[in-house]
Short mmCIF file of C-alpha atoms in Angstrom, two decimals:
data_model
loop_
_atom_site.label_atom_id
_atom_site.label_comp_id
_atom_site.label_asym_id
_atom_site.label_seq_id
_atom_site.Cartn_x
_atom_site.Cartn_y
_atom_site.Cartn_z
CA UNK A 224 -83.39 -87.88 46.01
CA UNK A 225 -84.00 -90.27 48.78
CA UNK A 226 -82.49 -87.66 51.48
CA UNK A 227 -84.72 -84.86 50.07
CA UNK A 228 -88.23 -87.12 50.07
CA UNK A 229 -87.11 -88.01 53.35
CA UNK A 230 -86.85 -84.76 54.85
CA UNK A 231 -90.26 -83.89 53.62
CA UNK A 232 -91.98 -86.12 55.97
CA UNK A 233 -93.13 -84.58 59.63
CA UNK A 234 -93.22 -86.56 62.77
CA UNK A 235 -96.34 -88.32 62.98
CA UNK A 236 -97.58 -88.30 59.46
CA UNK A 237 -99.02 -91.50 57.87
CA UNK A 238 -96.93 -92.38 55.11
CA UNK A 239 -97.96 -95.07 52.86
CA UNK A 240 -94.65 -96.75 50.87
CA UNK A 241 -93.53 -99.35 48.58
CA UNK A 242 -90.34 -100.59 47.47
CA UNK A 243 -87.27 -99.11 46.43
CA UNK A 244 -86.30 -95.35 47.13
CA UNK A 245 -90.20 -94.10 48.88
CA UNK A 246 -89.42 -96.98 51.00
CA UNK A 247 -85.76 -96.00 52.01
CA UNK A 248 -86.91 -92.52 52.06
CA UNK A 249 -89.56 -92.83 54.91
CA UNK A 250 -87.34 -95.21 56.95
CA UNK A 251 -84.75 -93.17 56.90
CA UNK A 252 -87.41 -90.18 58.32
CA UNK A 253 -88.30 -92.71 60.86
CA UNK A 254 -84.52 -93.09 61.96
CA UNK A 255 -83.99 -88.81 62.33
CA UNK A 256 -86.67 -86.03 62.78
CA UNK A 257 -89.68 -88.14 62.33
CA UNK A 258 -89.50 -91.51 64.70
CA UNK A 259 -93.72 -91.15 64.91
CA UNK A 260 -94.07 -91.77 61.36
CA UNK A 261 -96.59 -93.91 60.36
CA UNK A 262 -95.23 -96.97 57.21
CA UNK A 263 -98.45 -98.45 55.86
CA UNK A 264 -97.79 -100.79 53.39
CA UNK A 265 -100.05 -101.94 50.89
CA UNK A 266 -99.79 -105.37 51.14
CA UNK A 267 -101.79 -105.36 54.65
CA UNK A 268 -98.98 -103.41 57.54
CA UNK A 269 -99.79 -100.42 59.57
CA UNK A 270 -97.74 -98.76 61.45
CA UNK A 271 -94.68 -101.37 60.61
CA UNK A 272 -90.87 -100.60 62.20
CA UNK A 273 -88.60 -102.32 60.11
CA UNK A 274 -84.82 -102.23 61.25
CA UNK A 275 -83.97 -102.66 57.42
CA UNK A 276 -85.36 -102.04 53.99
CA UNK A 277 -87.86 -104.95 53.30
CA UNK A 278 -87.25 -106.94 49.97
CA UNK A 279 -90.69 -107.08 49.24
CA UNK A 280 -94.21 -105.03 50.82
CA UNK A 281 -94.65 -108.55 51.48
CA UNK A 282 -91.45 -109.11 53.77
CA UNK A 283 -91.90 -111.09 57.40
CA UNK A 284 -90.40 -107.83 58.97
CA UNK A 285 -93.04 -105.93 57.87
CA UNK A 286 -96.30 -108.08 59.42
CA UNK A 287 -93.74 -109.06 62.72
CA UNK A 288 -93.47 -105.35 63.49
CA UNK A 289 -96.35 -103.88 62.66
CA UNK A 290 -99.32 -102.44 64.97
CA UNK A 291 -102.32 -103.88 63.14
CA UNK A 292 -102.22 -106.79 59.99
CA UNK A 293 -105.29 -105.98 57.48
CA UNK A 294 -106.31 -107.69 54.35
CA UNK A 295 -106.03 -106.38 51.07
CA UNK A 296 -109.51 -105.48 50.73
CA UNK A 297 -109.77 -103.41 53.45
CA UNK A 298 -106.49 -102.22 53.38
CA UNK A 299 -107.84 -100.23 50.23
CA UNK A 300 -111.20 -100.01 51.66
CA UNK A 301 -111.23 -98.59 54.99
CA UNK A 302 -107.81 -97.26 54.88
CA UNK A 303 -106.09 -95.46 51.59
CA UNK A 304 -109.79 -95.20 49.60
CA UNK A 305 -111.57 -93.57 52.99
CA UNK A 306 -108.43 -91.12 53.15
CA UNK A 307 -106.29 -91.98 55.60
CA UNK A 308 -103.12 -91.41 54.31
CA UNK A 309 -101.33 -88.34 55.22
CA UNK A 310 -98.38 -89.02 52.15
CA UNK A 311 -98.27 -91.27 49.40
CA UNK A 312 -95.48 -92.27 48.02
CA UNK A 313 -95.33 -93.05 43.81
CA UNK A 314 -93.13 -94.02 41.50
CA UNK A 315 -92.99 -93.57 37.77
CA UNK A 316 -92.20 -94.29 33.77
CA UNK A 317 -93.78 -91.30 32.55
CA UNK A 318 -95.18 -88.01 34.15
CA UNK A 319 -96.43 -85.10 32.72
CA UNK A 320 -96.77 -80.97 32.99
CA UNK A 321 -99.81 -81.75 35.44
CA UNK A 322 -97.93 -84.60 36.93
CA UNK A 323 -100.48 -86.93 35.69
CA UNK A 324 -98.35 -90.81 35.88
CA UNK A 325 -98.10 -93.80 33.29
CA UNK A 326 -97.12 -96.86 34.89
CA UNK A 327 -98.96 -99.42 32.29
CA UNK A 328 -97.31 -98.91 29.13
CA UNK A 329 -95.15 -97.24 26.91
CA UNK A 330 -96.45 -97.21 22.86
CA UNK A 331 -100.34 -98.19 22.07
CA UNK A 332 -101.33 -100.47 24.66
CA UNK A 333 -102.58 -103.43 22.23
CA UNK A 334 -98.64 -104.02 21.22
CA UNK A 335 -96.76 -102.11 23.51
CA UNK A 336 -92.72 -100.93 22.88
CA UNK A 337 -92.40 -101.36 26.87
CA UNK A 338 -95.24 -103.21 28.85
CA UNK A 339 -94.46 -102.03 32.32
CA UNK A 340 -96.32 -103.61 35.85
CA UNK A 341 -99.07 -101.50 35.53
CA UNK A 342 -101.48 -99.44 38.45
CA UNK A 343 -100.72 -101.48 41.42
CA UNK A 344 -102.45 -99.74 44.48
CA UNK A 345 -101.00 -96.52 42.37
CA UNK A 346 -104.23 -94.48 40.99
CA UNK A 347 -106.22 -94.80 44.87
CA UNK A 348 -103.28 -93.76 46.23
CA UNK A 349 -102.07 -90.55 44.07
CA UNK A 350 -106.45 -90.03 44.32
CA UNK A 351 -107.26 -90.57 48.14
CA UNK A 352 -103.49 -89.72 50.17
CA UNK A 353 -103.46 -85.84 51.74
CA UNK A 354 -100.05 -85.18 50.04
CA UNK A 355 -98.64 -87.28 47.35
CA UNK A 356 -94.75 -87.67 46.44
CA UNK A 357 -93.68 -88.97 43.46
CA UNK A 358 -90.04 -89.90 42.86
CA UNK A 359 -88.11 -90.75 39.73
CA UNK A 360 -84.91 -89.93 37.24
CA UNK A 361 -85.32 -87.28 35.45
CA UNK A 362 -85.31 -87.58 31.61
CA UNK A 363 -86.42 -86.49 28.59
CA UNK A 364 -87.97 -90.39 28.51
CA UNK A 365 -89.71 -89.61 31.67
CA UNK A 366 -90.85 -85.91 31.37
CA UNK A 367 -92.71 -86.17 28.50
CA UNK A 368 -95.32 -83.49 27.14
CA UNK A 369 -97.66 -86.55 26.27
CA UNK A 370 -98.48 -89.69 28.24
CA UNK A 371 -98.60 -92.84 26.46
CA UNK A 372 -101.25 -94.29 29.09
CA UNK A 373 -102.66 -92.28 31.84
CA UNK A 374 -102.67 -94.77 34.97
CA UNK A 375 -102.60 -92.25 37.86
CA UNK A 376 -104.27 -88.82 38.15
CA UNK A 377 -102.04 -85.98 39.26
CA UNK A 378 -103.65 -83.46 41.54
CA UNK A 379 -101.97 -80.14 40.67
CA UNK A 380 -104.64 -77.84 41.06
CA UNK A 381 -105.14 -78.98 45.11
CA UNK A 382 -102.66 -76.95 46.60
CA UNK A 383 -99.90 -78.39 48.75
CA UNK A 384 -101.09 -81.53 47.16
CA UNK A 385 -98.53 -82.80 44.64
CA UNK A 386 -94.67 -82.63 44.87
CA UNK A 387 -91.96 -84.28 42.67
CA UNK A 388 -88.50 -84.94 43.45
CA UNK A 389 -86.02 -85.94 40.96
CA UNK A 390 -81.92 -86.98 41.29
CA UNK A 391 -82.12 -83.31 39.62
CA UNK A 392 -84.50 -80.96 42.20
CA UNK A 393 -88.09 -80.62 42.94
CA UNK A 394 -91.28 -79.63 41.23
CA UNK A 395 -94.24 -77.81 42.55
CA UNK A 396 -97.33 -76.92 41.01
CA UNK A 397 -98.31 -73.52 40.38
CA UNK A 398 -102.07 -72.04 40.75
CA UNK A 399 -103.02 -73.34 37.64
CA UNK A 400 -101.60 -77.40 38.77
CA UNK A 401 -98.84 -76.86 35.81
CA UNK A 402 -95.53 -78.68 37.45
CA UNK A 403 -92.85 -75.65 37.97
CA UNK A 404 -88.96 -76.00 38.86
CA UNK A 405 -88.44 -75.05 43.11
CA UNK A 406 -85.06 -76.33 43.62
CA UNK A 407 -82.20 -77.95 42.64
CA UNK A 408 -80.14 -80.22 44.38
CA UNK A 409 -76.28 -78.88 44.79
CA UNK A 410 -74.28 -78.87 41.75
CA UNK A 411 -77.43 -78.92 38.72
CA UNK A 412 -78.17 -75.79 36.84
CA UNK A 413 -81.80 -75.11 35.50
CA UNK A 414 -80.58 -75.57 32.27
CA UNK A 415 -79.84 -78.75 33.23
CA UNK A 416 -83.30 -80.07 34.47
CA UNK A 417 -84.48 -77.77 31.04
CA UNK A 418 -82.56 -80.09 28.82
CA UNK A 419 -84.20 -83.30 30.37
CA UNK A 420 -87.59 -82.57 30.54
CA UNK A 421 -89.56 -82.87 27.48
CA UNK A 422 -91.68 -79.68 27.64
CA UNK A 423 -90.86 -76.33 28.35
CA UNK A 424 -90.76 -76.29 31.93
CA UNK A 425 -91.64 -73.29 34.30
CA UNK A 426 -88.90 -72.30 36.74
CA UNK A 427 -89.90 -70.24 39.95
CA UNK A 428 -87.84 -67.87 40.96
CA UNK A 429 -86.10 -67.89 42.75
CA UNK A 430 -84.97 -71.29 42.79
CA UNK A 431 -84.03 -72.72 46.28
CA UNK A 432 -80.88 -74.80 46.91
CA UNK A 433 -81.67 -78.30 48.31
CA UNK A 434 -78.81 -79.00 51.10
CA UNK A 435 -76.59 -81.57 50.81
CA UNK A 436 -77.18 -85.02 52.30
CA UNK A 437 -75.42 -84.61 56.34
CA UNK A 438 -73.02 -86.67 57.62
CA UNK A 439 -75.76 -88.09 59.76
CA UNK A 440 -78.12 -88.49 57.02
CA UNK A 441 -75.65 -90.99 54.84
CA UNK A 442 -74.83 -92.74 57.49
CA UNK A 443 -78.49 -93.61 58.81
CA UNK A 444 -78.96 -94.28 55.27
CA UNK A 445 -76.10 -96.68 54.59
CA UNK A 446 -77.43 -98.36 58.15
CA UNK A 447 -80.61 -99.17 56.72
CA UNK A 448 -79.39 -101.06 53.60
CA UNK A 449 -77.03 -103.45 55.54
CA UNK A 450 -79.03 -106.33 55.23
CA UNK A 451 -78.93 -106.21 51.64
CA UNK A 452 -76.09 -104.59 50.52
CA UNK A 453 -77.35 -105.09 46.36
CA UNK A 454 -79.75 -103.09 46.47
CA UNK B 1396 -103.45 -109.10 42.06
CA UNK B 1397 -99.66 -109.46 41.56
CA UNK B 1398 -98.71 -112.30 39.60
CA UNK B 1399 -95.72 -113.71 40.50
CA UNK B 1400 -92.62 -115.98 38.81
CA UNK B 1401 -94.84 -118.46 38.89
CA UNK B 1402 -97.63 -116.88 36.40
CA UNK B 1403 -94.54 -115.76 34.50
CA UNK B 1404 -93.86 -119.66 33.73
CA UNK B 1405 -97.10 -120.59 32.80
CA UNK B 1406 -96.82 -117.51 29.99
CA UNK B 1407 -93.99 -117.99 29.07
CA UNK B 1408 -94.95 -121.72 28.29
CA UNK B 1409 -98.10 -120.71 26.16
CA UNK B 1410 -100.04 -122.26 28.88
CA UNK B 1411 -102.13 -118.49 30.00
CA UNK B 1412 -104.74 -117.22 27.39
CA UNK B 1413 -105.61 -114.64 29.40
CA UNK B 1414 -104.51 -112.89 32.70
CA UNK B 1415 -106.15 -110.79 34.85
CA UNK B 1416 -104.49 -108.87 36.99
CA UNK B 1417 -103.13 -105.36 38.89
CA UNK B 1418 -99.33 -105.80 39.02
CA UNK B 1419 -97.30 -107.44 36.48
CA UNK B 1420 -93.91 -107.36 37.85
CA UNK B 1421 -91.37 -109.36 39.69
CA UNK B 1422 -92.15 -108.07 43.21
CA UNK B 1423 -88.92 -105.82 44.38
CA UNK B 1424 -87.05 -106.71 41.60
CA UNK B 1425 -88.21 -105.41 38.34
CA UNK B 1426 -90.05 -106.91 35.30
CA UNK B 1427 -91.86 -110.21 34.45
CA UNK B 1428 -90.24 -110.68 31.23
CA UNK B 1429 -92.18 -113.72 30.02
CA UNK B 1430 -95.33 -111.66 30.76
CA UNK B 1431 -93.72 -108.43 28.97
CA UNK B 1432 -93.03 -110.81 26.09
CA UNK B 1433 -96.06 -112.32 24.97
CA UNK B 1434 -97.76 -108.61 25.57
CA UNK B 1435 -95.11 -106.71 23.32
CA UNK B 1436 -94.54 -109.59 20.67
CA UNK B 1437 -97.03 -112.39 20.87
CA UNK B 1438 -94.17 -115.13 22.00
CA UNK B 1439 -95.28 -118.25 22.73
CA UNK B 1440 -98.61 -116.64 22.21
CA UNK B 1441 -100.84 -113.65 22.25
CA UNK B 1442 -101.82 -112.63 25.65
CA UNK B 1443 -105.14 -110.99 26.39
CA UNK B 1444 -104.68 -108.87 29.35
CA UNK B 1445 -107.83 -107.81 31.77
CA UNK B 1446 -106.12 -104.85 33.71
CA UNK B 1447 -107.34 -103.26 36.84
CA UNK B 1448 -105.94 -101.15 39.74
CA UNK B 1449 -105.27 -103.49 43.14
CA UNK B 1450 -108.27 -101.76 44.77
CA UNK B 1451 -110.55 -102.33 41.62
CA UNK B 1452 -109.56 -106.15 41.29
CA UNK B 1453 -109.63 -106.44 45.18
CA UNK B 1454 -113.23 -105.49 45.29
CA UNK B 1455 -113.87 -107.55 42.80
CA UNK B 1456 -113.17 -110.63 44.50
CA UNK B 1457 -114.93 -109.10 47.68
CA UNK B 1458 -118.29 -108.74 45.23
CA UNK B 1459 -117.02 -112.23 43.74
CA UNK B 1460 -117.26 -113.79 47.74
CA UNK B 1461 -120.28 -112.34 48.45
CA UNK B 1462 -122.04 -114.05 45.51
CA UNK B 1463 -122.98 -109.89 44.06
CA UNK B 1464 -122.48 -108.69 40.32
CA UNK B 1465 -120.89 -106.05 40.98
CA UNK B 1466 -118.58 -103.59 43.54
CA UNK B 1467 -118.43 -100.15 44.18
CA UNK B 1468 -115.11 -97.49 44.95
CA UNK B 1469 -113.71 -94.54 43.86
CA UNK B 1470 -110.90 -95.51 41.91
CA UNK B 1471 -110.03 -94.89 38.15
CA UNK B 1472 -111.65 -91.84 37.64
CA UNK B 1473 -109.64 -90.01 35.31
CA UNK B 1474 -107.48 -92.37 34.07
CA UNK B 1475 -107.21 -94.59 31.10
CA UNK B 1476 -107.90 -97.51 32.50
CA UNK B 1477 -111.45 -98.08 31.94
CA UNK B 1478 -111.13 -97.81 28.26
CA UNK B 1479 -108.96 -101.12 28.24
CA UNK B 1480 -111.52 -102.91 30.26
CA UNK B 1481 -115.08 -103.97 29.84
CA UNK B 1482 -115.43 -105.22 33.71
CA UNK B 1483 -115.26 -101.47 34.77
CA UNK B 1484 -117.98 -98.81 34.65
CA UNK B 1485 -119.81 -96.42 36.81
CA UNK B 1486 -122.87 -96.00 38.96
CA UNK B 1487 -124.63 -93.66 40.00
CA UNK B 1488 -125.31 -93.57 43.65
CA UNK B 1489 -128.98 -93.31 44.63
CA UNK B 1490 -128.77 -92.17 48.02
CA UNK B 1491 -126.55 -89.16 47.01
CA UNK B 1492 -126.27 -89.17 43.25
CA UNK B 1493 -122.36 -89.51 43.37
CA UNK B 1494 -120.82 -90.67 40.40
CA UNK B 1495 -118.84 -94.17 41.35
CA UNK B 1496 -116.80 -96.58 39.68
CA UNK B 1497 -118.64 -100.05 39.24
CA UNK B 1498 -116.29 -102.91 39.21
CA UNK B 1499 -118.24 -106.32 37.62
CA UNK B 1500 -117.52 -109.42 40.33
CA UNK B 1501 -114.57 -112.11 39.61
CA UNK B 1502 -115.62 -115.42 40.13
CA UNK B 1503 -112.60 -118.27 39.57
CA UNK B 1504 -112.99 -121.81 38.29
CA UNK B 1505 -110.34 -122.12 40.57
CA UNK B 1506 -108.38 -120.36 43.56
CA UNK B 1507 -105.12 -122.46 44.87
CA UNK B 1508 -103.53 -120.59 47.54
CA UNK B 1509 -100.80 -121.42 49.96
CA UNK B 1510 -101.34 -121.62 53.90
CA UNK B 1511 -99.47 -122.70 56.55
CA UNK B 1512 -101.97 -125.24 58.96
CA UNK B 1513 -104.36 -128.19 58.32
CA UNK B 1514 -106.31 -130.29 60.94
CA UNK B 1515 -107.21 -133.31 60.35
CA UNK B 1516 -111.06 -132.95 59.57
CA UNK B 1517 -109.59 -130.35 56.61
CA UNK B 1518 -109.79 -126.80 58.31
CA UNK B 1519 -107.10 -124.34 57.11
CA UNK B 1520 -105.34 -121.36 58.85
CA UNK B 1521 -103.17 -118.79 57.48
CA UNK B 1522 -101.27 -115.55 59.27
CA UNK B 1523 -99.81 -112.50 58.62
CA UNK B 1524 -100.57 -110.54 55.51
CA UNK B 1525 -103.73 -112.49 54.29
CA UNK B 1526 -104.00 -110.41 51.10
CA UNK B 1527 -107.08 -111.23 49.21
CA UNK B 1528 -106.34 -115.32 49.72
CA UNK B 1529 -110.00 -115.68 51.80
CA UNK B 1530 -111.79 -113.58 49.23
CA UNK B 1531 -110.09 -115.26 46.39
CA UNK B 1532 -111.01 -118.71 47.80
CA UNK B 1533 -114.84 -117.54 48.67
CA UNK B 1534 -115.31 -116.20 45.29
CA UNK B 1535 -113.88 -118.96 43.36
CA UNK B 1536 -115.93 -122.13 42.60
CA UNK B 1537 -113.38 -124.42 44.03
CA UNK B 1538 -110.50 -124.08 46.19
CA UNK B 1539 -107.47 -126.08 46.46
CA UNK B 1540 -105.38 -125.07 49.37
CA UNK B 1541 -101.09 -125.87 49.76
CA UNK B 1542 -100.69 -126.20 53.66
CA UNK B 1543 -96.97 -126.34 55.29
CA UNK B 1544 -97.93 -128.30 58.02
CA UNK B 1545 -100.53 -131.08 59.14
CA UNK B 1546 -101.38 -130.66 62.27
CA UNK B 1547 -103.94 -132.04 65.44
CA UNK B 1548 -105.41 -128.69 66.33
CA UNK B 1549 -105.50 -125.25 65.32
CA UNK B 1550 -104.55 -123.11 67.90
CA UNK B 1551 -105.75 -119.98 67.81
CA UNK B 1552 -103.69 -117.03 66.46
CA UNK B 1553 -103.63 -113.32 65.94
CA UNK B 1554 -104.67 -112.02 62.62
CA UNK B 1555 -105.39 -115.78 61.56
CA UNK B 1556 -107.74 -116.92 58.87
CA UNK B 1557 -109.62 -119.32 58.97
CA UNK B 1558 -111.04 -121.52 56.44
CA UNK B 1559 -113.46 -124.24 57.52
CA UNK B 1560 -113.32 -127.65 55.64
CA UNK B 1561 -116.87 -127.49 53.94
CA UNK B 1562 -115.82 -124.01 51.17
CA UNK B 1563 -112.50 -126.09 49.70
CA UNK B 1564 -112.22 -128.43 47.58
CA UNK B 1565 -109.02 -130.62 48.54
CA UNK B 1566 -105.98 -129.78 50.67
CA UNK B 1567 -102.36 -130.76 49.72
CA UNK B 1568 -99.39 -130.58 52.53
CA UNK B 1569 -96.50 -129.12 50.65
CA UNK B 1570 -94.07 -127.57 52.71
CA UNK B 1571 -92.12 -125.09 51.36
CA UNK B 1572 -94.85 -124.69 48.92
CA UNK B 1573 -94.59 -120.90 48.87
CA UNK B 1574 -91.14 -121.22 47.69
CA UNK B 1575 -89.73 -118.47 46.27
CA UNK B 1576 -91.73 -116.32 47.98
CA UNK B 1577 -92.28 -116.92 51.87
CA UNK B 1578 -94.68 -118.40 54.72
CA UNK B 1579 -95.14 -116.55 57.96
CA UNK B 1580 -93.35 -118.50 60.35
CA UNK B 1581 -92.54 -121.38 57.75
CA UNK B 1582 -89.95 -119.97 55.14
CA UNK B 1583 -88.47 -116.43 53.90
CA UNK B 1584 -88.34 -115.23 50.47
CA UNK B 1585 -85.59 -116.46 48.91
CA UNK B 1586 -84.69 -113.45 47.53
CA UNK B 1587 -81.47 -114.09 45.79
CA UNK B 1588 -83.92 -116.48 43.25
CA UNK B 1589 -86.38 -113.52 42.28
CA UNK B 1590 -82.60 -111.59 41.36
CA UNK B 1591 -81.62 -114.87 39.47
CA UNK B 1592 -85.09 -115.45 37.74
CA UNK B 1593 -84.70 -112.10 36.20
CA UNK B 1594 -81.71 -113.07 34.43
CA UNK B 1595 -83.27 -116.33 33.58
CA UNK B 1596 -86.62 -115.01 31.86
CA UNK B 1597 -85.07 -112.35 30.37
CA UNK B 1598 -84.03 -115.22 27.46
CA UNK B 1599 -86.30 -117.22 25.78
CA UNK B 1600 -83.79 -120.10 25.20
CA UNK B 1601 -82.31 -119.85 28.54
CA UNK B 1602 -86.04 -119.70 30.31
CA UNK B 1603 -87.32 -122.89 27.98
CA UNK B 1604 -84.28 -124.95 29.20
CA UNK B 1605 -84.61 -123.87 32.79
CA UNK B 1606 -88.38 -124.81 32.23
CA UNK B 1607 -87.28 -128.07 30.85
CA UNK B 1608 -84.44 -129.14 33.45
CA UNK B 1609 -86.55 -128.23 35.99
CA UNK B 1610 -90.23 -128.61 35.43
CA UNK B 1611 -90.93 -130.81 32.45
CA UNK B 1612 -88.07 -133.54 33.48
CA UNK B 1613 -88.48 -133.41 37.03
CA UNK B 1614 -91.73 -135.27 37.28
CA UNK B 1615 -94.22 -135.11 39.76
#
C-alpha cells in the first residue's frame, strides 16, 4: 500500500501529508524517483526533509528542516484553500462508491457506536488539492454502500482527480465518478476485493498487476522507520 | 483545533460541558478515549460537541482576533458538517455572487497557551510551528501564557511571534510546561507517554486512579 502510493508521486509535485502510511509513502518518494517532492504539512511546514517518519505533523524535524514555517491560518488560507497542493493525501473509516469519506462518526452522530477524530484539515484538502489519494484497509466495514457521516467530498467526476489504494489494489473512477477496480496488488483475486467491499463494485478490464515492492524499495522503507521501530 | 491528552483529562473528569473543536484524537497515536466516552455513552457526563473542519475553526479565531462576526472560505460544501453546527452557514458574495461558507467568530473567556521566552516587562515569544496560538490569544478575552524561560531580552528570531505585554493577562514560567507534547528548542514530545496514555484512558478505573495519584494528590 505504502510502496504503491509512493510510486504515484512525480518529482516535484507538492504533496501535502499527515501521519501514518501518506506520510511514509511520500518520504519514501522523496528517498527514490522523486527527491523534488514537496511535504507540506498541515500543522505549518513547507517543503520539510525529514530523515525519519515524524511522530507527530507537529514533530521538531519537521519545522528544523523545512523551507518556510506558516501558521495555521494561513497554512489553510493561502496555501491548501487557494490550491496549491499538487496531491493530498487522506485517510479513512468509511468511503463510498463515489469515494465520498466519513471520518466523524460511525452510527447517528448524537450517540455514536464509534466517535472517531473527526475532519481535521480533511474536507479542504480532498476539496482544494489537484490530485487526491486516499489510503486505507479494505473491508466490508470500510467500503460501505452508505456513509454514516459525510465529512469529506470525493471528487469522482474530475478526471484524474481521485485515486484509492488499498492493502488489496487500486480504485479509479470511471466517467460517471463511480469508484471501479484497476489493479490488484500480487497475489489478490477480484473476487477477493468483491467480497470486502460492501457494494457491488465495478472491475475494469483488464485489471493491471501492481509490481511487487523492490529490493530497493523495502529497504528505503525499513530506513525511514529506524527511529521508531513501533510504529 | 486538536485537543490533546490534556482536554482528554478534563472530560474524562466531568470537568468539559462542551468542546469545540476539529480533531479529537491522540495526535499520531490513535483515539482520545475519555473524549470518545462521554460522546458514545454520556460517562462522567454528556458532552456537547461544536465540530468544525481545522480550516473552518482556524478562521474562526482569525474573525475572533480581528474583533469581526464572522469568516469566510470554501470549506464544507457538500458535506455533513454544517447540519451538526449552528456556527456555520453561507454567504453570498457580493462582488461575484459566489456561494461561500460563513463561519460565525470564536471569541474565548480564556486562551492559555505555552511559549518558550518572557522579558522582564512581560513580552512573550514563541517559534516554530505557531499554529493558531497568536490568533487564539487575540481573539480570546484574556490570555494566560506558560513560558519555558525568563529571560533579559528577546532576541530576535526567525518565524518568531511575538506577543507584547499589554494583550495578556498574566505570564507563568513553567518549564517543561508543554510536557507531553514539545517546545521548539526546549523539550521533545515524549512520545512513549502519548503510547502509554492510550492504554491508560482506555479504562475508566485505571484513568480515575492515574487522575488521582497524579493530579488530585499531587498538589499544586
Amino acid at each position: 500500500m505504502t510502496v504503491n502510493a509512493a510510486r504515484e508521486l512525480r518529482d516535484g509535485q507538492v504533496c501535502l501529508v499527515g501521519v501514518g502510511p501518506p506520510n511514509a509513502a511520500a518520504n519514501l518518494a522523496r528517498r527514490l524517483h522523486a527527491p523534488g517532492c514537496v511535504l507540506v504539512y498541515e500543522s505549518g511546514a513547507i517543503g520539510a526533509k525529514p530523515v525519519s517518519l515524524p511522530l507527530s505533523i507537529g514533530d521538531d524535524d519537521l519545522a528544523a528542516t523545512a523551507d518556510e514555517l506558516v501558521s495555521v491560518p494561513e497554512m489553510f488560507g493561502y496555501w491548501i484553500g487557494a490550491g496549491r497542493i499538487d496531491v493530498g493525501f487522506l485517510g479513512a473509516a468509511q468511503i463510498d462508491r463515489f469515494a465520498n469519506i466519513n471520518t466523524t462518526v460511525i452510527g447517528p452522530y448524537e450517540r455514536p457506536t464509534v466517535r472517531l477524530p473527526g475532519a481535521g484539515g480533511a474536507p479542504e484538502i480532498a476539496a482544494a488539492a489537484k490530485a487526491v489519494i486516499v489510503m486505507l484497509r479494505h473491508s466490508r466495514r470500510a467500503f460501505v454502500e452508505r456513509l454514516d457521516f459525510v465529512t469529506s467530498v470525493g471528487r469522482g467526476v474530475d478526471p484524474g482527480v481521485v485515486t484509492v489504494i488499498t492493502d488489496l489494489g487500486v480504485l479509479r473512477p470511471g466517467d460517471d465518478g463511480e469508484l471501479e477496480l484497476t489493479a490488484l496488488h500480487p497475489g489478490v483475486e477480484a473476487e477477493d476485493v468483491l467480497a470486502a467491499t460492501g457494494w457491488p463494485l465495478r472491475v475494469r478490464k483488464p485489471v493491471a498487476r501492481t509490481e511487487p515492492p523492490t529490493e530497493l524499495e523495502l529497504t528505503e522503507l525499513r530506513a525511514l522507520r529506524v527511529r521508531d521501530p513501533g510504529e | 483545533m486538536t485537543p490533546d491528552i490534556v482536554y482528554d483529562q478534563l472530560i474524562g473528569m466531568g470537568c468539559a460541558a462542551r468542546l469545540i473543536f476539529s480533531y479529537g484524537g491522540n495526535p499520531g497515536v490513535g483515539s482520545l478515549h475519555r473524549f470518545r466516552d462521554a460522546v458514545e455513552h454520556g460517562w462522567p457526563r454528556d458532552l456537547e460537541v461544536v465540530e468544525h473542519s481545522h480550516a473552518g475553526l482556524a478562521k474562526a479565531y482569525v474573525a475572533g482576533a480581528s474583533r469581526l462576526p464572522f469568516a469566510v472560505l470554501r470549506g464544507y460544501q457538500g458535506t455533513d458538517l454544517p447540519a451538526q453546527n449552528t456556527s456555520v452557514s453561507s454567504i453570498e458574495c457580493p462582488f461575484t455572487g459566489e456561494r461561500l461558507t460563513a463561519v460565525r467568530a470564536l471569541n474565548p473567556d480564556v486562551a492559555v497557551i505555552h511559549a518558550q521566552q518572557a522579558d522582564r516587562r512581560g513580552n512573550v515569544m514563541l517559534w516554530g510551528l505557531s499554529g493558531v496560538q497568536k490568533e487564539a490569544v487575540l481573539a480570546a478575552e484574556r490570555a494566560i501564557v506558560t513560558v519555558e524561560e525568563l529571560v533579559d531580552t528577546l532576541e530576535p528570531r526567525p518565524h518568531a511571534v511575538v506577543l507584547p505585554a499589554w494583550v495578556l493577562s498574566a505570564v507563568a514560567v513553567v518549564p517543561g510546561g508543554a510536557w507531553p507534547s514539545y517546545a521548539a528548542g526546549y523539550s521533545v514530545r515524549d512520545n512513549a507517554f502519548y503510547e502509554a496514555w492510550d492504554e491508560i484512558s482506555r479504562d475508566r478505573e485505571r484513568f480515575t486512579a492515574w487522575m488521582r495519584e497524579n493530579v488530585l494528590e499531587r498538589g499544586a
